[in-house]
CSV table of C-alpha atoms and ligand atoms in Angstrom, one decimal:
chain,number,residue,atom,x,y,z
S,71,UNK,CA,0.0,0.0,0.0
S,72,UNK,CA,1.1,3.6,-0.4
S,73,UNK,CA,-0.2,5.6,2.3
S,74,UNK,CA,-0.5,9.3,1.4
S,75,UNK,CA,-3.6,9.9,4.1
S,76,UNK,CA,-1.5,11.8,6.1
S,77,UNK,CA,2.4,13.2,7.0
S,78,UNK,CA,1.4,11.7,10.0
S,79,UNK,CA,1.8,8.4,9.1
S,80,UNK,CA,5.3,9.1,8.7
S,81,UNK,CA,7.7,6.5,10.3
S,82,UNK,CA,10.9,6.6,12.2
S,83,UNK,CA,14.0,5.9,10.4
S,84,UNK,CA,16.8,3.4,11.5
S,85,UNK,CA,18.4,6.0,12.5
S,86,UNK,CA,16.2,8.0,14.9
S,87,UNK,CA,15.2,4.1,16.1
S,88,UNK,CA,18.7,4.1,17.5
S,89,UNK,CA,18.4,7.6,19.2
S,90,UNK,CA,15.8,6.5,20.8
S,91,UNK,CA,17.2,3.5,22.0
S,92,UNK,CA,19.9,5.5,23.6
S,93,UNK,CA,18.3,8.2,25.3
S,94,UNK,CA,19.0,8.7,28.8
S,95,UNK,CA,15.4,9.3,30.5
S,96,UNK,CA,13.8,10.2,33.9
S,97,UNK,CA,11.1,11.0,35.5
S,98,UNK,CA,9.5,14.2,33.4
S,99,UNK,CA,6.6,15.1,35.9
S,100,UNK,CA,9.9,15.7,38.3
S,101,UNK,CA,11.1,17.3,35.7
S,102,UNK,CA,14.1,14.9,36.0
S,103,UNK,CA,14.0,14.0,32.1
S,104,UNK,CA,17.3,15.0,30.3
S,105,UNK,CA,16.1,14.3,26.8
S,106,UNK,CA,12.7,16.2,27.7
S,107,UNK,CA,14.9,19.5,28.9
S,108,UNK,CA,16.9,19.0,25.7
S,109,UNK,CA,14.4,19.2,23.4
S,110,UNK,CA,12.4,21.9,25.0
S,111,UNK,CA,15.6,24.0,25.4
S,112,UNK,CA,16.3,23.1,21.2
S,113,UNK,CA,12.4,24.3,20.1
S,114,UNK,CA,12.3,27.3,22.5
S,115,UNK,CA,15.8,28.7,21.0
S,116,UNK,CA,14.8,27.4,17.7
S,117,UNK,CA,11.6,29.6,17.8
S,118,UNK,CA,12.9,32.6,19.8
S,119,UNK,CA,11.0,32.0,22.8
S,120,UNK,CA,12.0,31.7,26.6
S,121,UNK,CA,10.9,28.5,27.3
S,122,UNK,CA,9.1,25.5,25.8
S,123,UNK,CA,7.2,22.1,27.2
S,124,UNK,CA,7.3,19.0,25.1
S,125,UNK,CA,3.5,17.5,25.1
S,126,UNK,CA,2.0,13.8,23.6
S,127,UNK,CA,0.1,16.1,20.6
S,128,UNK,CA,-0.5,19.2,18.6
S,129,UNK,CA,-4.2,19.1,20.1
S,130,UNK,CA,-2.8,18.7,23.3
S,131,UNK,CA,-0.6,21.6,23.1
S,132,UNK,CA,-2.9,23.9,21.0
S,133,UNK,CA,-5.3,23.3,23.7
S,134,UNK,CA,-3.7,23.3,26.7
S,135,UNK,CA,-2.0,27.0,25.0
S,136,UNK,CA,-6.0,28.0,24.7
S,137,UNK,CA,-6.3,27.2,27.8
S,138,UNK,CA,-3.5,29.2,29.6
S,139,UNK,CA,-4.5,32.3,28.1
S,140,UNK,CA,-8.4,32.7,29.0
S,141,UNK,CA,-10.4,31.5,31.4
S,142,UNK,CA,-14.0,30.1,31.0
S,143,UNK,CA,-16.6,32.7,29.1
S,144,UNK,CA,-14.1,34.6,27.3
S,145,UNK,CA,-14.3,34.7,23.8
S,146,UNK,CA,-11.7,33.5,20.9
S,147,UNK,CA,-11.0,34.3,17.0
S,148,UNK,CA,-10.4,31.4,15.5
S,149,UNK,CA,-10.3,31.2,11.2
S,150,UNK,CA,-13.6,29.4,10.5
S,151,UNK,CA,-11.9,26.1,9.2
S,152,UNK,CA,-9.1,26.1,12.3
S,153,UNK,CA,-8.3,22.8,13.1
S,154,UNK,CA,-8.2,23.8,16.6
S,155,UNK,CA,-11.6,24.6,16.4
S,156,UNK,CA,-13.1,21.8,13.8
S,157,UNK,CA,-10.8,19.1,14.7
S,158,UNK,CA,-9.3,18.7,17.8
S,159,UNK,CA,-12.8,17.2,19.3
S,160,UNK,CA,-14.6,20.0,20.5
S,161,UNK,CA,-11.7,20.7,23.3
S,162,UNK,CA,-12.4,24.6,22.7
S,163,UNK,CA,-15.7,24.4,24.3
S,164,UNK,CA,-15.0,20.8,26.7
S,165,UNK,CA,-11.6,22.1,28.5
S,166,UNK,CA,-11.5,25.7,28.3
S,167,UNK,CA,-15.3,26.6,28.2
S,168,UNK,CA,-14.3,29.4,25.6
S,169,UNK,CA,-16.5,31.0,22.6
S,170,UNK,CA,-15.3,30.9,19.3
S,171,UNK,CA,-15.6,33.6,16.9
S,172,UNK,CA,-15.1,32.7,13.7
S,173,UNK,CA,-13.7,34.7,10.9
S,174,UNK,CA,-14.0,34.0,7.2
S,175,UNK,CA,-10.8,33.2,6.4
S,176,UNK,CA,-9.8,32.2,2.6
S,177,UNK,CA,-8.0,29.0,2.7
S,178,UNK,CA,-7.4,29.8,6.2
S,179,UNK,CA,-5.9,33.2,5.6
S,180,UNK,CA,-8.2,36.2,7.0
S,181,UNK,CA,-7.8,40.1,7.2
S,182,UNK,CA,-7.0,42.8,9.2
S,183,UNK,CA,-10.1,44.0,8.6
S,184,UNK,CA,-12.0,40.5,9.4
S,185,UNK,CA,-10.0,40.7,12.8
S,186,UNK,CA,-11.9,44.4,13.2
S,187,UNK,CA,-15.0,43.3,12.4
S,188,UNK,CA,-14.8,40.9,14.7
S,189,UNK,CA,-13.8,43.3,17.4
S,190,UNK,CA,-16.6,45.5,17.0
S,191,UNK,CA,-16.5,49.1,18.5
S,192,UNK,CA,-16.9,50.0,22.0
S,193,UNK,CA,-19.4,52.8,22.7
S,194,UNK,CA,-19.9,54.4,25.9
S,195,UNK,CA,-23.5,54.0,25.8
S,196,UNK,CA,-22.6,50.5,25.6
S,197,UNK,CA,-21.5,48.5,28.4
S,198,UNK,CA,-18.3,46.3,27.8
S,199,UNK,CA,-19.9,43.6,30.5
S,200,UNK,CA,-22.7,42.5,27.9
S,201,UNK,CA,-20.3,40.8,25.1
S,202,UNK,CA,-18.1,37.8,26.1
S,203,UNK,CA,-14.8,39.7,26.3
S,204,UNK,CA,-12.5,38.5,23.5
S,205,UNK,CA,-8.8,37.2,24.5
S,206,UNK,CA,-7.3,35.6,21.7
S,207,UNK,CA,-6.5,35.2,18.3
S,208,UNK,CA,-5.3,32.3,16.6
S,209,UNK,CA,-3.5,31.6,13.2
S,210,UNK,CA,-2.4,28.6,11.8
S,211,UNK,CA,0.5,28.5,8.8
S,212,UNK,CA,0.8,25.9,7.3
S,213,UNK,CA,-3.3,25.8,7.3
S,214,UNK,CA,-4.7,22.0,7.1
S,215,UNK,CA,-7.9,22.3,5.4
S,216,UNK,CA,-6.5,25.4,3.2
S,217,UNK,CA,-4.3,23.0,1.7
S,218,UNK,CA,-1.2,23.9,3.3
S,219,UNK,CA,-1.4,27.7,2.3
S,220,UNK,CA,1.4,29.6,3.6
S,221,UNK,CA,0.3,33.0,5.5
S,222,UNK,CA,1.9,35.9,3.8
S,223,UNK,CA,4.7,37.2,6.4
S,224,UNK,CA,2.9,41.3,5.6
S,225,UNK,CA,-0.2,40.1,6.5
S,226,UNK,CA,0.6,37.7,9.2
S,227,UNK,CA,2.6,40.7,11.0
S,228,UNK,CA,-0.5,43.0,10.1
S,229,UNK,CA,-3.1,40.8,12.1
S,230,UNK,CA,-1.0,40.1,14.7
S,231,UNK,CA,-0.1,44.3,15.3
S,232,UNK,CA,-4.1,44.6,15.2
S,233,UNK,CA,-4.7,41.9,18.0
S,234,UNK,CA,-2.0,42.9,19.9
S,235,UNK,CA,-3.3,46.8,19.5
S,236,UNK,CA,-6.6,45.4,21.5
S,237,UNK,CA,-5.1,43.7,23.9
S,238,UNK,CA,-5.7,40.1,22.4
S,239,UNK,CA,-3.4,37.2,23.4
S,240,UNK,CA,-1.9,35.3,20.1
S,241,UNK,CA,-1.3,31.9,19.6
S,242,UNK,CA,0.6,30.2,16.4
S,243,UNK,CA,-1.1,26.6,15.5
S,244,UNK,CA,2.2,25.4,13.8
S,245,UNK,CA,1.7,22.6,13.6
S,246,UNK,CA,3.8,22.7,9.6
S,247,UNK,CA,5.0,25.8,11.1
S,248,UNK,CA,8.3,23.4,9.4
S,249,UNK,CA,6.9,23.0,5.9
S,250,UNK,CA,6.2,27.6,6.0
S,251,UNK,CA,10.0,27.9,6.4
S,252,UNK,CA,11.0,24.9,3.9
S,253,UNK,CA,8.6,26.8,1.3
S,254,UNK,CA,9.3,30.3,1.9
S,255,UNK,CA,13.1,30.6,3.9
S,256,UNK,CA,11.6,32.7,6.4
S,257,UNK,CA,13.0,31.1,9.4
S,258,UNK,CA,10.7,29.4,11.9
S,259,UNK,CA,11.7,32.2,14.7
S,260,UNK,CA,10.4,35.2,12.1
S,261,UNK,CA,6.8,33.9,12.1
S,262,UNK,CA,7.1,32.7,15.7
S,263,UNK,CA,7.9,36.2,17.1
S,264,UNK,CA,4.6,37.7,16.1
S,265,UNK,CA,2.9,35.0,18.5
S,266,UNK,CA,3.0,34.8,22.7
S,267,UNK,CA,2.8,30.9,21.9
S,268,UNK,CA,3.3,28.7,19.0
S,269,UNK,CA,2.6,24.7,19.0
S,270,UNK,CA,5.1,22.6,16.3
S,271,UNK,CA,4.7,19.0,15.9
S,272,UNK,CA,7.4,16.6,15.6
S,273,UNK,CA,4.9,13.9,14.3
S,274,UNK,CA,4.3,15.3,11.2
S,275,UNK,CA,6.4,14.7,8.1
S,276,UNK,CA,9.3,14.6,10.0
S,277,UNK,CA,9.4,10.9,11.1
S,278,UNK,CA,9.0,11.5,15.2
S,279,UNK,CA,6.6,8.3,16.1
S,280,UNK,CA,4.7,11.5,18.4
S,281,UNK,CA,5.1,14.1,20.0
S,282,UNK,CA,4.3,18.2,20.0
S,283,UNK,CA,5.8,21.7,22.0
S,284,UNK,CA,4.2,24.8,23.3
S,285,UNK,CA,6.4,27.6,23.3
S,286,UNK,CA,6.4,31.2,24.7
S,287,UNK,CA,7.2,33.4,27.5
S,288,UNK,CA,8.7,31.9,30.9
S,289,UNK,CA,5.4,32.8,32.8
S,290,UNK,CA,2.7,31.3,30.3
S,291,UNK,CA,4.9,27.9,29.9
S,292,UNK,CA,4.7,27.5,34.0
S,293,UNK,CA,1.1,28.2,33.5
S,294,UNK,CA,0.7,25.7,30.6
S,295,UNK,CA,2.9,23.1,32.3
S,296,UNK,CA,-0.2,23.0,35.0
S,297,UNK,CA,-2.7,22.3,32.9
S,298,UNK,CA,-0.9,20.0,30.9
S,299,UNK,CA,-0.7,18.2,34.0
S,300,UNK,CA,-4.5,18.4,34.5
S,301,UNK,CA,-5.4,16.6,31.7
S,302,UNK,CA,-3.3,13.6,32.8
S,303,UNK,CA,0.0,14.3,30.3
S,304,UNK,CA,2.0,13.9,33.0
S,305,UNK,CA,4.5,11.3,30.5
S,306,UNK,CA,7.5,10.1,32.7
S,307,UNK,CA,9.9,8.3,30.9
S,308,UNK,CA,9.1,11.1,28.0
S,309,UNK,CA,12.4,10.9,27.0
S,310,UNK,CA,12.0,7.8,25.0
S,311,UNK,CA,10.0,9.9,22.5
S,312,UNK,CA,11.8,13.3,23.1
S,313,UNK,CA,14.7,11.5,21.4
S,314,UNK,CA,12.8,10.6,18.4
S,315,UNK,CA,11.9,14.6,18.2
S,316,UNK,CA,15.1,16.1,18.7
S,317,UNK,CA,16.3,13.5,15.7
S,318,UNK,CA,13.5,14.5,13.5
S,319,UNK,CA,14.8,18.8,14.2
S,320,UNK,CA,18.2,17.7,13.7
S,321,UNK,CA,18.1,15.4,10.4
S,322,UNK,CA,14.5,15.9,8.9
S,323,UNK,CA,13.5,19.1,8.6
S,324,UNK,CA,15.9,20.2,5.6
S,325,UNK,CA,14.7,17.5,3.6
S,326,UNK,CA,10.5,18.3,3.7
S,327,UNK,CA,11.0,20.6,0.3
S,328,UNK,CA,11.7,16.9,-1.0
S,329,UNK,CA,8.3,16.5,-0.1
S,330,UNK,CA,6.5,19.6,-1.4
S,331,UNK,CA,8.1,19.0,-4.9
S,332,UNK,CA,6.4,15.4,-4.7
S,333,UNK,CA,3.7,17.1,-3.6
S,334,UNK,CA,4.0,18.7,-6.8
S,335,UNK,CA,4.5,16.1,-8.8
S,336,UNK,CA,1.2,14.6,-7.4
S,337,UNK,CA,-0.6,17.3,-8.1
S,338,UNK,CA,0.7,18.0,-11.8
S,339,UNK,CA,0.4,14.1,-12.8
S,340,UNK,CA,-3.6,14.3,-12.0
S,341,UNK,CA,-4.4,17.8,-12.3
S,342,UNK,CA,-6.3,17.4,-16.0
S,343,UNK,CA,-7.9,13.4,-15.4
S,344,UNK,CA,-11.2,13.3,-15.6
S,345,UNK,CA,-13.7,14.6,-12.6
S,346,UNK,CA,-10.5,16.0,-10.8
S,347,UNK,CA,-10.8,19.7,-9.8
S,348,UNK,CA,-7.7,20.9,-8.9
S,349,UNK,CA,-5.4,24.0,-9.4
S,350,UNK,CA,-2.1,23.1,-9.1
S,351,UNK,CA,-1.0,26.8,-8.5
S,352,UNK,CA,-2.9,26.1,-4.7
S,353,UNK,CA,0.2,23.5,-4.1
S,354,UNK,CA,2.4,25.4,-2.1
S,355,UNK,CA,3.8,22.8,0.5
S,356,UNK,CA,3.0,19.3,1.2
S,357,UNK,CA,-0.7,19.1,0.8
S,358,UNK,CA,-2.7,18.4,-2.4
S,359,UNK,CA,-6.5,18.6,-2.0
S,360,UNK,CA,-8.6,18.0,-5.0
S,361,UNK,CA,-12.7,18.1,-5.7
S,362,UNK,CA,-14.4,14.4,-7.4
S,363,UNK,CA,-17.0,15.2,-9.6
S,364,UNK,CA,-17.2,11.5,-11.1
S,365,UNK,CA,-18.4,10.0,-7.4
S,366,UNK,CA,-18.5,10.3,-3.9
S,367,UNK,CA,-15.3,11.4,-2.5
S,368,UNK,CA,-15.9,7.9,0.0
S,369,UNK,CA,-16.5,5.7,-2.8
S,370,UNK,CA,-13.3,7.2,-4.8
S,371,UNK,CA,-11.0,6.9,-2.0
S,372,UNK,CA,-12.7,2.6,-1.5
S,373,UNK,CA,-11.8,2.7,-5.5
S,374,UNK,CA,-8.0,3.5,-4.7
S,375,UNK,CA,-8.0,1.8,-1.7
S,376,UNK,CA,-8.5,-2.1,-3.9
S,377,UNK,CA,-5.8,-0.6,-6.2
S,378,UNK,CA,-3.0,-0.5,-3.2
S,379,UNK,CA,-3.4,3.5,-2.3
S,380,UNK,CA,-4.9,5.4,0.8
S,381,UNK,CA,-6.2,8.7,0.6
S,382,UNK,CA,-8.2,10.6,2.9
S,383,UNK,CA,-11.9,11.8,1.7
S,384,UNK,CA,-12.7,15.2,2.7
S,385,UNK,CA,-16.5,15.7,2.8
S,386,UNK,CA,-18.7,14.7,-0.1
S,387,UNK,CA,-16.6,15.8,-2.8
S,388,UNK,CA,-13.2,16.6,-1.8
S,389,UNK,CA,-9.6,14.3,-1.4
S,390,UNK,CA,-6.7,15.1,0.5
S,391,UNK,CA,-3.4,13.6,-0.2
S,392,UNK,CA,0.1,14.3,1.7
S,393,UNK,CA,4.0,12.8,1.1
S,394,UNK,CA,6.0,12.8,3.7
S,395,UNK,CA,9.4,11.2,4.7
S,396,UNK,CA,9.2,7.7,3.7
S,397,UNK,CA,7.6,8.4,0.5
S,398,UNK,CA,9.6,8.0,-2.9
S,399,UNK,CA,9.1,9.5,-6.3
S,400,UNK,CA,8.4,6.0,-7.5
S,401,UNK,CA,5.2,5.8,-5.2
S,402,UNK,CA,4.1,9.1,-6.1
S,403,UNK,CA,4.5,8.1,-10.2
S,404,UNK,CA,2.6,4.7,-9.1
S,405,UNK,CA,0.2,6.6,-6.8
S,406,UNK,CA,-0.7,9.2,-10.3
S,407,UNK,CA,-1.1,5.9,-12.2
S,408,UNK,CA,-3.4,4.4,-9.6
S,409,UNK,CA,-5.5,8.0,-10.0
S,410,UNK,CA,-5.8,8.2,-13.9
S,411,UNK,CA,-7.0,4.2,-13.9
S,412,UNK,CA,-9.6,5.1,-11.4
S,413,UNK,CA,-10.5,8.3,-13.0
S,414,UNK,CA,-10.6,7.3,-16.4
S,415,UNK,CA,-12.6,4.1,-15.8
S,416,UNK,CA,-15.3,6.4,-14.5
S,417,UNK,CA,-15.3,9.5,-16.6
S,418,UNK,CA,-18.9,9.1,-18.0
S,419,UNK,CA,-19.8,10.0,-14.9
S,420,UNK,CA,-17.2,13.2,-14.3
S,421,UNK,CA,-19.2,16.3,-14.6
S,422,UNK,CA,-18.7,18.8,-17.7
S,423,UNK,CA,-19.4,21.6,-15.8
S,424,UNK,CA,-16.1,22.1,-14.2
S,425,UNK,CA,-16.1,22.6,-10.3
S,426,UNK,CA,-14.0,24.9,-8.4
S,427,UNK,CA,-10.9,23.4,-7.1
S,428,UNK,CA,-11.2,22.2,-3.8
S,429,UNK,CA,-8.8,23.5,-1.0
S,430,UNK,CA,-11.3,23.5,2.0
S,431,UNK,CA,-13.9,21.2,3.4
S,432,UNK,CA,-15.4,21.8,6.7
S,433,UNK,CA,-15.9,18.8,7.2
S,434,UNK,CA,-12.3,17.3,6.0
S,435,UNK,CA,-9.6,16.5,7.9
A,541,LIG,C1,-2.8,22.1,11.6
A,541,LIG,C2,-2.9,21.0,12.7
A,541,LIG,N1,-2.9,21.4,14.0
A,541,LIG,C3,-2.9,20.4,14.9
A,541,LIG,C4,-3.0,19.1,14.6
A,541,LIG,C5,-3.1,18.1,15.8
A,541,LIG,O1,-2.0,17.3,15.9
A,541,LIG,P1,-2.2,15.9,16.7
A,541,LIG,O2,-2.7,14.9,15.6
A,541,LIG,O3,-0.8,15.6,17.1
A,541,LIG,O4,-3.1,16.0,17.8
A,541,LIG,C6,-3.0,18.7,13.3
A,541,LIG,C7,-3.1,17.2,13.0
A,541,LIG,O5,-3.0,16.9,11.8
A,541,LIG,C8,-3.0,19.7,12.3
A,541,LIG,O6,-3.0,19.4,11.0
C-alpha cells in the first residue's frame, strides 16, 4: 500500500530508532528527564522564545495553550476552518469553556479587517460587561484544510499588530510551522515572534513516532505546564519519545521541500484526469486537496483503496493527499497511475461543468 492519508503516518528511520534506544530518560513530571529539557531547550531557542514544554500532541498543546490564556466565558478568533476549532474534538468548548468567533478566512488566511469586524467598537452607551470579552487570536501557517497555504509574512505581522493593539493574546497553530519555512526561507523564529505561543509537531512529516511543543514566554509555559498536567500528560519516561523529536529537528527538517516537490509532482500528474478539480498553483507545500466530480469522495478513496493506495476523503466531494518522509518518487508516479485508472474508468460520470478546485472542506480532515 502507499499511504499518502496523512504526513502523519510518517515513520521513524533506522536511525532515529537508535536515538531512541539511547536516550537517557527520567522522570519528566519531576522534571528529571534530560532528553525532555533538551528538546524543550532546542524548540524554545529554535523559535525565539523563553521556554518550551514538550506534550504527547499538537491538540494537546494547542489546547492546553488556549487554555492558559483565557479563562472560562471569554471569547476566541479562531479562522472558521481552524483545526483547533473543527478538529481537535470540540476541546475549545470541553476544556476551556471558551466562545469561538469565527472569521472567514480564505484558505485559512483572514484580514485585518475580518479581525476588526470581529472586534466591534466599544461605545460608551454600551456597556463592555454585555459581550463575552474576546482574548485571543489564533493563526495557523501551514493551514490543514486550506491545503497547506502559507500565511503571507505582511499580513501575518499586520493581524498580529491589530490583535496585539486590542489587547488580544496570540497563539501560532504550527503545527507545519516546518513546511512555512521549507517553502518560503523565512526562518521558523520570524513567524514565531509575532505569537505569545506557537505549537510545532514533531509527528508530522518529520518521522518522530509522536510528540508536539508549546512555546512562549517563561510565565505562560509555567502556566501551561499545570494544565498540561490536569489533563493527565503527566508522561514520565518522556524521554523515550523526546529522542525521536530532537532526531527529527536535527536530520529531517531540511529534507521536507523533497516532499512539497512530490507534492507537486502529485498534483501536476492528475491535475487534467477526468472529474479531478484541482489548481495546481494552490500546491504550495506538502498538501494536495482535490474536488471528485465522477463519485462520492468515500467511494473514490474505496476505488483506490482495492488498487493498493490510501487517501483521505474530505467531505462529499473533496480528497486530501500528503508525502511525507518515507515516501519516494516512485510511489508518487505509481500513486498518479493508480488516480488516472480510477479516473478514467469512471469519466462518463465526471461532470462537464467544471467545479471549483477544492482547497477547503469543513468537514475534511
Ligand atoms: C494544523 C494542525 N494542527 C494540529 C494538529 C493536531 O495534531 P495531533 O494529531 O498531534 O493532535 C494537526 C493534525 O494533523 C494539524 O493538521
Amino acid at each position: 500500500m502507499i499511504d499518502l492519508r496523512s504526513d502523519t503516518c510518517s515513520r521513524p528511520t533506522d536511525a532515529m530508532r537508535k536515538a531512541i534506544a539511547a536516550a537517557p530518560v527520567g522522570d519528566d513530571v519531576y522534571g528529571d528527564d534530560p532528553s525532555v529539557k533538551e528538546l524543550e531547550r532546542e524548540v524554545a531557542d529554535l523559535l525565539g522564545k523563553d521556554d518550551a514544554v514538550y506534550m504527547v500532541t499538537g491538540t494537546m498543546t494547542n489546547q492546553v495553550g488556549i487554555r492558559a490564556h483565557t479563562e472560562s466565558g471569554d471569547s476566541v478568533l479562531f479562522d472558521q476552518n481552524a483545526h483547533v476549532y473543527i478538529l481537535e474534538g470540540g476541546a475549545p468548548a470541553a476544556f476551556s469553556g471558551v466562545l469561538p468567533r469565527l472569521l472567514p478566512g480564505v484558505r485559512g488566511i483572514f484580514t485585518p479587517e475580518n479581525v476588526s469586524q470581529a472586534l466591534g467598537v466599544s461605545h460608551r452607551f454600551f456597556p463592555s460587561t454585555i459581550p463575552s470579552p474576546i482574548k485571543l487570536l489564533c493563526l495557523e501557517n501551514t493551514h490543514n484544510i486550506g491545503g497547506g497555504k502559507v500565511w503571507p509574512l505582511d499580513q501575518l505581522k499586520a493581524v498580529c499588530d491589530l490583535g496585539r493593539a486590542n489587547g488580544l493574546a496570540l497563539h501560532l497553530d504550527g503545527a507545519r510551522l516546518w513546511h512555512a519555512t521549507a517553502a518560503t526561507g523565512i526562518p521558523e523564529r520570524e513567524y514565531a515572534k509575532h505569537f505569545d505561543s506557537v505549537s510545532v509537531c514533531f509527528s508530522k512529516a518529520l518521522g518522530a513516532p509522536m510528540g508536539s511543543a508549546l512555546a512562549g514566554n517563561r510565565e505562560f509555559i509555567a502556566r501551561a505546564r499545570r494544565f498540561k498536567q490536569q489533563i493527565g500528560g503527566g508522561f514520565r519516561q518522556a524521554g523515550m519519545m523526546a529522542a525521536g523529536a530532537l532526531y527529527a529537528l536535527r536530520h529531517n527538517r531540511e529534507r521536507l521541500q523533497e516532499d512539497h516537490i512530490h507534492a507537486k509532482m502529485l498534483a501536476n500528474g492528475i491535475a487534467d484526469l477526468p472529474g479531478i478539480a484541482l489548481d495546481v498553483s494552490t500546491v504550495e507545500t506538502n498538501i494536495v486537496r482535490f474536488g471528485i466530480t465522477s463519485l462520492a469522495a468515500g467511494e473514490f478513496v474505496e476505488k483506490l483503496y482495492e488498487r493498493g493506495l490510501y487517501a483521505l476523503p474530505s467531505g462529499p466531494d473533496g480528497v486530501r493527499m500528503i508525502p511525507y518522509l518515507n515516501i519516494t518518487p516512485q510511489q508518487i508516479k505509481d500513486a498518479i497511475d493508480i488516480i488516472a485508472s480510477v479516473a478514467n474508468d469512471h469519466k462518463a460520470k465526471a461532470s462537464a461543468v467544471s467545479v471549483a478546485p477544492r482547497t477547503s472542506s469543513a468537514a475534511g480532515y
